[in-house]
Short mmCIF file of C-alpha atoms in Angstrom, two decimals:
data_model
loop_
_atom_site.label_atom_id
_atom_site.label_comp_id
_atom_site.label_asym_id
_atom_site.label_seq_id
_atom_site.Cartn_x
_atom_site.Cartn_y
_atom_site.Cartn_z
CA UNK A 1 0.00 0.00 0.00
CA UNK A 2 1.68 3.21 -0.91
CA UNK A 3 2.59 5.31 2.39
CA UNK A 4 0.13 8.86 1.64
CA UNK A 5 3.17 10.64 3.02
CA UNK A 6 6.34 9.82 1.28
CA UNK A 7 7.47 13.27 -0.86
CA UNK A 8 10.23 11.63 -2.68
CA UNK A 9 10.10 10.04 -6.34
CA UNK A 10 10.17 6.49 -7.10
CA UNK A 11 11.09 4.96 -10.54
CA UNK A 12 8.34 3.22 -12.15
CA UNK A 13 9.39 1.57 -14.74
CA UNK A 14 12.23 -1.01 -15.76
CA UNK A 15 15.31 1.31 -17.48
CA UNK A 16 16.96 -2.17 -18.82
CA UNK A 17 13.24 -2.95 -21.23
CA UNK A 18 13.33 -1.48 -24.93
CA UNK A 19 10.54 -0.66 -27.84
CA UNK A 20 10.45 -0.32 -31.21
CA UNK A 21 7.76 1.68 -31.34
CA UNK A 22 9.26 5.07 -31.59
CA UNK A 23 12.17 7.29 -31.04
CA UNK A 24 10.36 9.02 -28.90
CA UNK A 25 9.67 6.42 -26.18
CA UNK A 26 13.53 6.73 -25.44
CA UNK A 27 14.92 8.38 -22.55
CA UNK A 28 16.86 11.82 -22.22
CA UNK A 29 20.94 11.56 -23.33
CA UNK A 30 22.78 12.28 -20.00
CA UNK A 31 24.98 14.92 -21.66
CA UNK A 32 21.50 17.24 -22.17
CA UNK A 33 20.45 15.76 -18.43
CA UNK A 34 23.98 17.47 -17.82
CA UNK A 35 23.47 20.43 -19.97
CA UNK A 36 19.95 20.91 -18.21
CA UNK A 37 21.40 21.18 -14.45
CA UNK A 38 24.10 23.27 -15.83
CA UNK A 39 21.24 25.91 -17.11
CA UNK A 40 19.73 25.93 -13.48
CA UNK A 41 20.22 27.63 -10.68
CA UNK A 42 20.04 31.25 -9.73
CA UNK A 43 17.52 33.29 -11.77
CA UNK A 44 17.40 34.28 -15.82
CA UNK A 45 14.87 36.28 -17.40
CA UNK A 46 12.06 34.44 -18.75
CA UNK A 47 10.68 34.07 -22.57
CA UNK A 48 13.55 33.81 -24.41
CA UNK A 49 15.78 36.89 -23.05
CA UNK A 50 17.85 34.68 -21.33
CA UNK A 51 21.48 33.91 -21.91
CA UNK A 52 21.20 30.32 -23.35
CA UNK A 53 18.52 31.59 -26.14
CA UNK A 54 20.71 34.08 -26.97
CA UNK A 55 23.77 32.03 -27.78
CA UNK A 56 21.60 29.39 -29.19
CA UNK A 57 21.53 31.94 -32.06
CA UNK A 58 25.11 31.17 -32.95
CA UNK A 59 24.88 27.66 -32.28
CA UNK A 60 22.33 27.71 -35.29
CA UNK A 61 23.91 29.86 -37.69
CA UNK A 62 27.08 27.62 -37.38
CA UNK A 63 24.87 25.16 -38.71
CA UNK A 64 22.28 26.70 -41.15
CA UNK A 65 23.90 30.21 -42.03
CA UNK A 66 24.48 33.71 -40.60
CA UNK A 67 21.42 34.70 -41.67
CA UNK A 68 19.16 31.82 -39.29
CA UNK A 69 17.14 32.90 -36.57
CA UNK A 70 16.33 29.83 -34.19
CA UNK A 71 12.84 30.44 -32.25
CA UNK A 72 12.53 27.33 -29.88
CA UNK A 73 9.31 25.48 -28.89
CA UNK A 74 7.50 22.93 -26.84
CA UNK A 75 6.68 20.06 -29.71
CA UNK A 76 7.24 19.08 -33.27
CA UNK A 77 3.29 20.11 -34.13
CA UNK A 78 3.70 23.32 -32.65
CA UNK A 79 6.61 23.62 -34.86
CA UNK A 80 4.87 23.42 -37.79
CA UNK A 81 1.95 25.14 -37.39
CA UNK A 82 4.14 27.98 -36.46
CA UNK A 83 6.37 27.92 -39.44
CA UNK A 84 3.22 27.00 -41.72
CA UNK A 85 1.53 30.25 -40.25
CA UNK A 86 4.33 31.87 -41.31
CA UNK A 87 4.66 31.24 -44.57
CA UNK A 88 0.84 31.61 -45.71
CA UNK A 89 -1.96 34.46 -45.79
CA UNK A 90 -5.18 33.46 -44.77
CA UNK A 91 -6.17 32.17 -48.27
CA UNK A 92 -3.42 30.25 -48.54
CA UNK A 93 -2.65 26.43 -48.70
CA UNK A 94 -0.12 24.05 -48.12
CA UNK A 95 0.73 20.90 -50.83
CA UNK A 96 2.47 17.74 -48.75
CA UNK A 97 2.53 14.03 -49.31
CA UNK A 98 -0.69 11.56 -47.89
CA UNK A 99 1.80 10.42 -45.74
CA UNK A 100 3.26 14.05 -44.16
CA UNK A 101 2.75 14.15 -40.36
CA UNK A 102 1.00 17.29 -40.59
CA UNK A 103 -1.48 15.70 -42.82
CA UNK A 104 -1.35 11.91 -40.40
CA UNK A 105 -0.38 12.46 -36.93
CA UNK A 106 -1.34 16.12 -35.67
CA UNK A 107 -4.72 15.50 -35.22
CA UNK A 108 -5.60 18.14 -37.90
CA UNK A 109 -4.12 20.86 -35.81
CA UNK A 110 -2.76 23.05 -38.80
CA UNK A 111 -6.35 22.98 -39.64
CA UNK A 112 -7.97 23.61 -36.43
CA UNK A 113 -5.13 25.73 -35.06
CA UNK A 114 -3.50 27.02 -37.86
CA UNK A 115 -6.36 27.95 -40.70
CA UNK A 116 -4.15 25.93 -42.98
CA UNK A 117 -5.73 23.73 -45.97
CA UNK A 118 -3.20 21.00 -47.08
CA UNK A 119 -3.71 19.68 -50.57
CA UNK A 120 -2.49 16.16 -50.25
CA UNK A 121 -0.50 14.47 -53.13
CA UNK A 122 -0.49 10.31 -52.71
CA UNK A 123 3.59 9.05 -53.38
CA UNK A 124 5.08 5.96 -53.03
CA UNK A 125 8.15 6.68 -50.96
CA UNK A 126 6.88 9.62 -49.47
CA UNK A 127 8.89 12.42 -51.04
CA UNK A 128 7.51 14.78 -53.16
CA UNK A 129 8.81 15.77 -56.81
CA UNK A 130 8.15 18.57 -58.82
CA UNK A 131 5.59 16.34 -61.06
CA UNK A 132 3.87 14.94 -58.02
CA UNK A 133 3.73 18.93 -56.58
CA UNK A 134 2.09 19.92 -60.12
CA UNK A 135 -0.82 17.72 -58.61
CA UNK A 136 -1.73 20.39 -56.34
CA UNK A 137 -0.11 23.33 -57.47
CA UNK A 138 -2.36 25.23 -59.45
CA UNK A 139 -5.65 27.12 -59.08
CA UNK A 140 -3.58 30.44 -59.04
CA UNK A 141 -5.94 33.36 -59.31
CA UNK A 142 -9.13 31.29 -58.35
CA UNK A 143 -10.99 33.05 -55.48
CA UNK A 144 -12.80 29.50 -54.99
CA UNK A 145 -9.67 27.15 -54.51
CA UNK A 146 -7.09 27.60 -51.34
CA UNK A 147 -4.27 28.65 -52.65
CA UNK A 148 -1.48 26.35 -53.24
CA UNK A 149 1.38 28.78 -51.81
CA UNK A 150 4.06 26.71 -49.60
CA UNK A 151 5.17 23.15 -49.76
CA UNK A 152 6.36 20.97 -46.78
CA UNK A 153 8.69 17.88 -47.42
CA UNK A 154 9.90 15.84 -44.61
CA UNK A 155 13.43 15.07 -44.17
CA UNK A 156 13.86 12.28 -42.91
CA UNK A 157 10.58 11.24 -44.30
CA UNK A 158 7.80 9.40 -42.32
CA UNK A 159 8.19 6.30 -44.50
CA UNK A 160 12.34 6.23 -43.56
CA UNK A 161 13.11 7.57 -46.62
CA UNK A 162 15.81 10.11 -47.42
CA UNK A 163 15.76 12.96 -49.91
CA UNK A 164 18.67 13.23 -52.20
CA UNK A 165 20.40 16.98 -51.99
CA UNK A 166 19.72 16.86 -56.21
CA UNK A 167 15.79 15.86 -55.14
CA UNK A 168 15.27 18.56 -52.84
CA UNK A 169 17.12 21.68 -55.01
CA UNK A 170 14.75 20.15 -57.78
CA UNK A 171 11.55 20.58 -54.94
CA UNK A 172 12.63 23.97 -53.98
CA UNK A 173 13.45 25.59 -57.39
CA UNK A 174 9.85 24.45 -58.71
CA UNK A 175 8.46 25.57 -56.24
CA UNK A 176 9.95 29.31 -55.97
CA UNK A 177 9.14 29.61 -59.74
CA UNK A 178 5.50 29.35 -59.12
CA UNK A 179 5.95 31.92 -56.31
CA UNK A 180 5.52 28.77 -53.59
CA UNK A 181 7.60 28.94 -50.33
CA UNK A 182 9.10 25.56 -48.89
CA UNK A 183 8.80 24.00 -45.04
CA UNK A 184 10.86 21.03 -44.26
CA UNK A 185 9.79 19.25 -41.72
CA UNK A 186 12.67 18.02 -39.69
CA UNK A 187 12.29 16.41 -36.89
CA UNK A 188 14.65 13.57 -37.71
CA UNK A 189 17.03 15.96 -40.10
CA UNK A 190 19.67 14.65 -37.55
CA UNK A 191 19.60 11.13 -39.16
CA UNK A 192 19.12 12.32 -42.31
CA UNK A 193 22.66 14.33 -42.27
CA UNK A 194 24.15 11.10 -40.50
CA UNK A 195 23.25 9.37 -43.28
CA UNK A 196 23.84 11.91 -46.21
CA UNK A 197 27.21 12.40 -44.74
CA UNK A 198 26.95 16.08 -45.48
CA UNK A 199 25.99 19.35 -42.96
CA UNK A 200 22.52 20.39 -42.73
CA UNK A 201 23.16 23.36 -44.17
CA UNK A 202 24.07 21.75 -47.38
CA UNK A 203 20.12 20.52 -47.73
CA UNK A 204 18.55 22.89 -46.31
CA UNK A 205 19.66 26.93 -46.51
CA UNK A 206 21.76 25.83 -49.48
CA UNK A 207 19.00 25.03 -51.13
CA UNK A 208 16.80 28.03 -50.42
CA UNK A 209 14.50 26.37 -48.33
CA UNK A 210 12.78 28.82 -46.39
CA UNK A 211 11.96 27.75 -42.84
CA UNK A 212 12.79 24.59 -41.25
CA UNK A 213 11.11 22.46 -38.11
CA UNK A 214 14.42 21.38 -36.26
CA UNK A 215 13.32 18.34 -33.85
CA UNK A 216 15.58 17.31 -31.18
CA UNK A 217 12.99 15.24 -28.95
CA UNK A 218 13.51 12.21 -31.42
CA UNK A 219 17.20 12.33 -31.09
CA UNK A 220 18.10 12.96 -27.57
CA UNK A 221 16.31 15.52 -25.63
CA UNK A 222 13.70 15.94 -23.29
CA UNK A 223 11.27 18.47 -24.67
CA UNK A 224 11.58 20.75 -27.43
CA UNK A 225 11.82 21.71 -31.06
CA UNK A 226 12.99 24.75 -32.96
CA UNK A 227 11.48 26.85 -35.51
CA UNK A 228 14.59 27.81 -38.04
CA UNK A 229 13.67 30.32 -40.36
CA UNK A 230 16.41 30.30 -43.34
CA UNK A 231 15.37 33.21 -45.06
CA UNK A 232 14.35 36.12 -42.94
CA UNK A 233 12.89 37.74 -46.44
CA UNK A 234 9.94 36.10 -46.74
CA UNK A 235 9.36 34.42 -43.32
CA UNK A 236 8.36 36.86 -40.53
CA UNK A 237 6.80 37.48 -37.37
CA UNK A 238 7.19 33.95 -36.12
CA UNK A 239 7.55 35.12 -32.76
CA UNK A 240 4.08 36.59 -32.40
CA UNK A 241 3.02 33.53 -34.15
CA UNK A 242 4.69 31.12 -31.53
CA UNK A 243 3.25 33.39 -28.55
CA UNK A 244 -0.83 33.15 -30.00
CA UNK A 245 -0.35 29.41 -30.35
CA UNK A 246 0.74 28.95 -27.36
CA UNK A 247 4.36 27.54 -27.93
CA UNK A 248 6.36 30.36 -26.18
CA UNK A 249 7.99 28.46 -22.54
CA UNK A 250 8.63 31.26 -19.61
CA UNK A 251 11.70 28.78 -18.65
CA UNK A 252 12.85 28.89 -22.20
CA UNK A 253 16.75 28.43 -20.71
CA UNK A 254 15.68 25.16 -20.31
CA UNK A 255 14.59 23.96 -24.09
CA UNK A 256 17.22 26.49 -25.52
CA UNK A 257 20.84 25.10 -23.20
CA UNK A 258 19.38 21.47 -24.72
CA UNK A 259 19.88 22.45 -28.26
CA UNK A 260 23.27 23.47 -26.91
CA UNK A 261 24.14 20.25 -25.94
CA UNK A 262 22.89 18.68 -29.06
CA UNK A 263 24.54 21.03 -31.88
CA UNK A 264 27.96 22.39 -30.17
CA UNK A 265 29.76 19.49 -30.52
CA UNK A 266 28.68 16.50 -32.53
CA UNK A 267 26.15 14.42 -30.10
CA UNK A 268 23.40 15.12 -32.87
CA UNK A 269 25.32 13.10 -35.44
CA UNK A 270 26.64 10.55 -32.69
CA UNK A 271 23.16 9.93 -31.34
CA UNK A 272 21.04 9.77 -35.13
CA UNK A 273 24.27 7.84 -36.71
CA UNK A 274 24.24 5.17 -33.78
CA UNK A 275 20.04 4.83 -34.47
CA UNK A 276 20.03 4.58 -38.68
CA UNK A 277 23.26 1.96 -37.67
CA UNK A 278 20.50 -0.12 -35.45
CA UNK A 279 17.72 -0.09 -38.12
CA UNK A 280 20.68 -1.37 -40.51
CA UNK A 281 21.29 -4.35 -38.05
CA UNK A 282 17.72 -5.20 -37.91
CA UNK A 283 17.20 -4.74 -41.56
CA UNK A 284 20.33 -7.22 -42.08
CA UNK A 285 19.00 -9.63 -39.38
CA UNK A 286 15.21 -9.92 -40.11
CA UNK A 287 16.02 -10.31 -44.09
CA UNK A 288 17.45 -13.56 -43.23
CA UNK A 289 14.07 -14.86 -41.39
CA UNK A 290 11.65 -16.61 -43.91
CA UNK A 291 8.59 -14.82 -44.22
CA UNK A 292 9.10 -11.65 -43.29
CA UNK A 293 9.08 -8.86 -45.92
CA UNK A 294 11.18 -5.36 -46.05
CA UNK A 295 8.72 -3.23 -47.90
CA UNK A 296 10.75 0.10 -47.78
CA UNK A 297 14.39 1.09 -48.27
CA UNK A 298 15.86 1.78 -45.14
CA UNK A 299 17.54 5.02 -45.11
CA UNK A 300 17.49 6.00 -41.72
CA UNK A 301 16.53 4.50 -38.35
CA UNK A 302 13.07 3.12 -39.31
CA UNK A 303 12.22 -0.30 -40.66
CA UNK A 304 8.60 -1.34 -42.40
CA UNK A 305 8.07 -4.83 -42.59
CA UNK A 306 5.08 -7.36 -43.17
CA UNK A 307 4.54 -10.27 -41.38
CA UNK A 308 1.92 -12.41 -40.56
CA UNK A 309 -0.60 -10.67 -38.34
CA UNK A 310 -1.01 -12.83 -35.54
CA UNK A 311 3.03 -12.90 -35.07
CA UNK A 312 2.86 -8.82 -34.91
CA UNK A 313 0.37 -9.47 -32.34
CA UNK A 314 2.17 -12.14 -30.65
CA UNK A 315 5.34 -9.82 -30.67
CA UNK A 316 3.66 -6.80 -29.41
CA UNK A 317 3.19 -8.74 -26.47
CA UNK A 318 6.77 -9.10 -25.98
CA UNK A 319 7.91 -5.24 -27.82
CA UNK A 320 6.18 -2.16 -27.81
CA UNK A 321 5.77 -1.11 -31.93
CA UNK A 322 3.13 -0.22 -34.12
CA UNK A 323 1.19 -1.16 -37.20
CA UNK A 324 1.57 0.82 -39.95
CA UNK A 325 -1.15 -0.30 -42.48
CA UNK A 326 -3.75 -2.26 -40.63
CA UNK A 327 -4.94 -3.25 -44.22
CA UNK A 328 -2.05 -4.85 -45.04
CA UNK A 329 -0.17 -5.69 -42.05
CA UNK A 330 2.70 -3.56 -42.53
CA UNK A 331 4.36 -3.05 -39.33
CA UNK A 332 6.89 0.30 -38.16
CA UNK A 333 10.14 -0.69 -36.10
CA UNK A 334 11.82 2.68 -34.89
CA UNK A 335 15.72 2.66 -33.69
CA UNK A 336 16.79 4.92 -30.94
CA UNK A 337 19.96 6.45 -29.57
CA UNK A 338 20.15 4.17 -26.68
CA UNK A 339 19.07 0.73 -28.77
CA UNK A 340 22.01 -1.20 -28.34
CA UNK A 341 23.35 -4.52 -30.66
CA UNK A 342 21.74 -6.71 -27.79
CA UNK A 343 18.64 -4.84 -28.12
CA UNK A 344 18.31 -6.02 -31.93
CA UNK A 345 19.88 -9.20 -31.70
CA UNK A 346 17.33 -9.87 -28.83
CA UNK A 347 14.40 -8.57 -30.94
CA UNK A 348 15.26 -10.44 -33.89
CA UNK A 349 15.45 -13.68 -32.36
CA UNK A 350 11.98 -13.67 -30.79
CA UNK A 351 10.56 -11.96 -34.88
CA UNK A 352 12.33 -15.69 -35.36
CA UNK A 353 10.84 -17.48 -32.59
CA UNK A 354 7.15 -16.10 -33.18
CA UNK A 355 7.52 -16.58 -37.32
CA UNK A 356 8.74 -20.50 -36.53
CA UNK A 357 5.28 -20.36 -34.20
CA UNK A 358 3.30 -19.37 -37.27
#
């Protein structure tokens, strides 16, 4: 019976058990626990004057270009709603894949929140191209149609597919010539430069994408994304747009000395590298297990497989992870910064075990 008067906290969960249900489920990195208790103490001024925010500035431009202007948040929708706000009058529209999160998986918030329509264009590997945009893009002029004016791409995309640098300039320059602005969605950009091998820069302000939804939660942190605007020309006033949707933190020290930890040195490459090497590993190790099928390239740290239905079920008794298609099966297996090589080894065996059931 729990004691009504004990004040102190007690861990509730096992630290040793893993998922594979998302990135997210992981833990906080101790060097941003380390970065966190570093920012405490003593008092700062709230909203964003502080002295981590401010130096955050630099941390970004090292990263994305003199000219970036790094407005942190609490979460990757409020990210995008902000940035989307930004980029759109009230008539205006945004074209993204079926699969795009804001389209999926924010519970129609840039609708409801934002005033945003999103013309949605069905692809196979979830990246847009400039034919698949000319699906959507057009209308100009027409009082009776939203107005196609922004695209958002997603980098890594939510399918585990990676965008070529060649892809995206090909996205962005279409775009611009129809007088369209450009969002990328990046809330695993992280794995997508560990796997590129280049800087984030180099697909992203080098390209002329516009703004940018930096995620860090996926890849490390406790709480907190950042809206990176890339070119302060045609993306303004984000930060009465973050305050009047409600993504401004009074202890903003806090979200902003995390970033610190993550983009000073190199943990965000360390931490995304070591997850796409994990999905690799499972990819290798589940390809050699009869019956199960790898339906997408893996380019990053997710895997989609098929498999029987009642072994998914079986094994989500065992692993947290989630279907992806309930119509065909299709399951989503997400690698983390702390999965280890016993952590996939161990999974794999019991996909094994549970397929040799079937």
């Amino acid at each position: 019976m729990t004691d009504p008067t004990r004040t102190d906290a007690v861990r509730r969960h096992d630290p040793t058990v893993r998922g594979f249900a998302s990135d997210n489920y992981a833990g906080v990195h101790p060097e941003v626990l380390a970065a966190i208790a570093l920012a405490n103490g003593g008092h700062q001024v709230a909203y964003g004057e502080d002295d981590y925010t401010a130096h955050l500035q630099d941390v970004f431009r090292r990263h994305f270009g003199d000219r970036a202007e790094a407005y942190p948040v609490f979460n990757g929708t409020g990210a995008n709603v902000v940035a989307l706000q930004a980029l759109l009058p009230r008539w205006g529209a945004v074209v993204c894949a079926d699969s795009a999160h804001i389209h999926v998986d924010e519970g129609g918030a840039p609708e409801k929140m934002g005033g945003i329509k999103l013309h949605i264009v069905p692809t196979p590997d979830g990246k847009l191209t400039p034919e698949l945009l000319d699906q959507q893009a057009y209308g100009f002029g027409d009082e009776h149609r939203a107005q196609p004016l922004a695209v958002s791409i997603t980098q890594s995309t939510e399918l585990g597919t990676l965008y070529t640098i060649d892809e995206i300039r090909a996205i962005v320059e279409h775009a611009h010539q129809l007088g369209m602005l450009v969002h990328m969605d990046g809330s695993r950009l992280a794995n997508a430069a560990a796997s590129l091998g280049q800087p984030m820069r180099a697909f992203t302000t080098d390209l002329g994408v516009d703004v940018l939804s930096f995620g860090g939660t996926k890849n490390g942190l406790l709480l907190g994304e950042v809206v990176v605007v890339l070119n302060p020309d045609r993306v303004r006033n984000i930060k009465y747009l973050r305050k009047t949707s409600m993504q401004l933190a009074s202890k903003m020290r806090f979200v902003s000395v995390q970033f610190e930890a993550l983009l000073a040195g190199d943990l965000y490459l360390r931490n995304a590298g070591h997850a796409n090497a994990m999905a690799s590993r499972l990819e290798a190790a589940v390809r050699k297990i009869d019956g199960v099928e790898i339906v997408r390239p893996v380019q990053a740290n997710a895997v989609f497989a098929i498999l029987p239905r009642e072994v998914s079920e079986r094994l989500q008794k065992r692993y947290r992870f989630y279907f992806w298609n309930e119509h065909t099966g299709e399951v989503r297996w997400m690698c983390s910064y702390d999965t280890t090589e016993a952590d996939i080894d161990a999974f794999a065996a019991a996909i094994s075990e549970e397929m040799g059931r079937a």
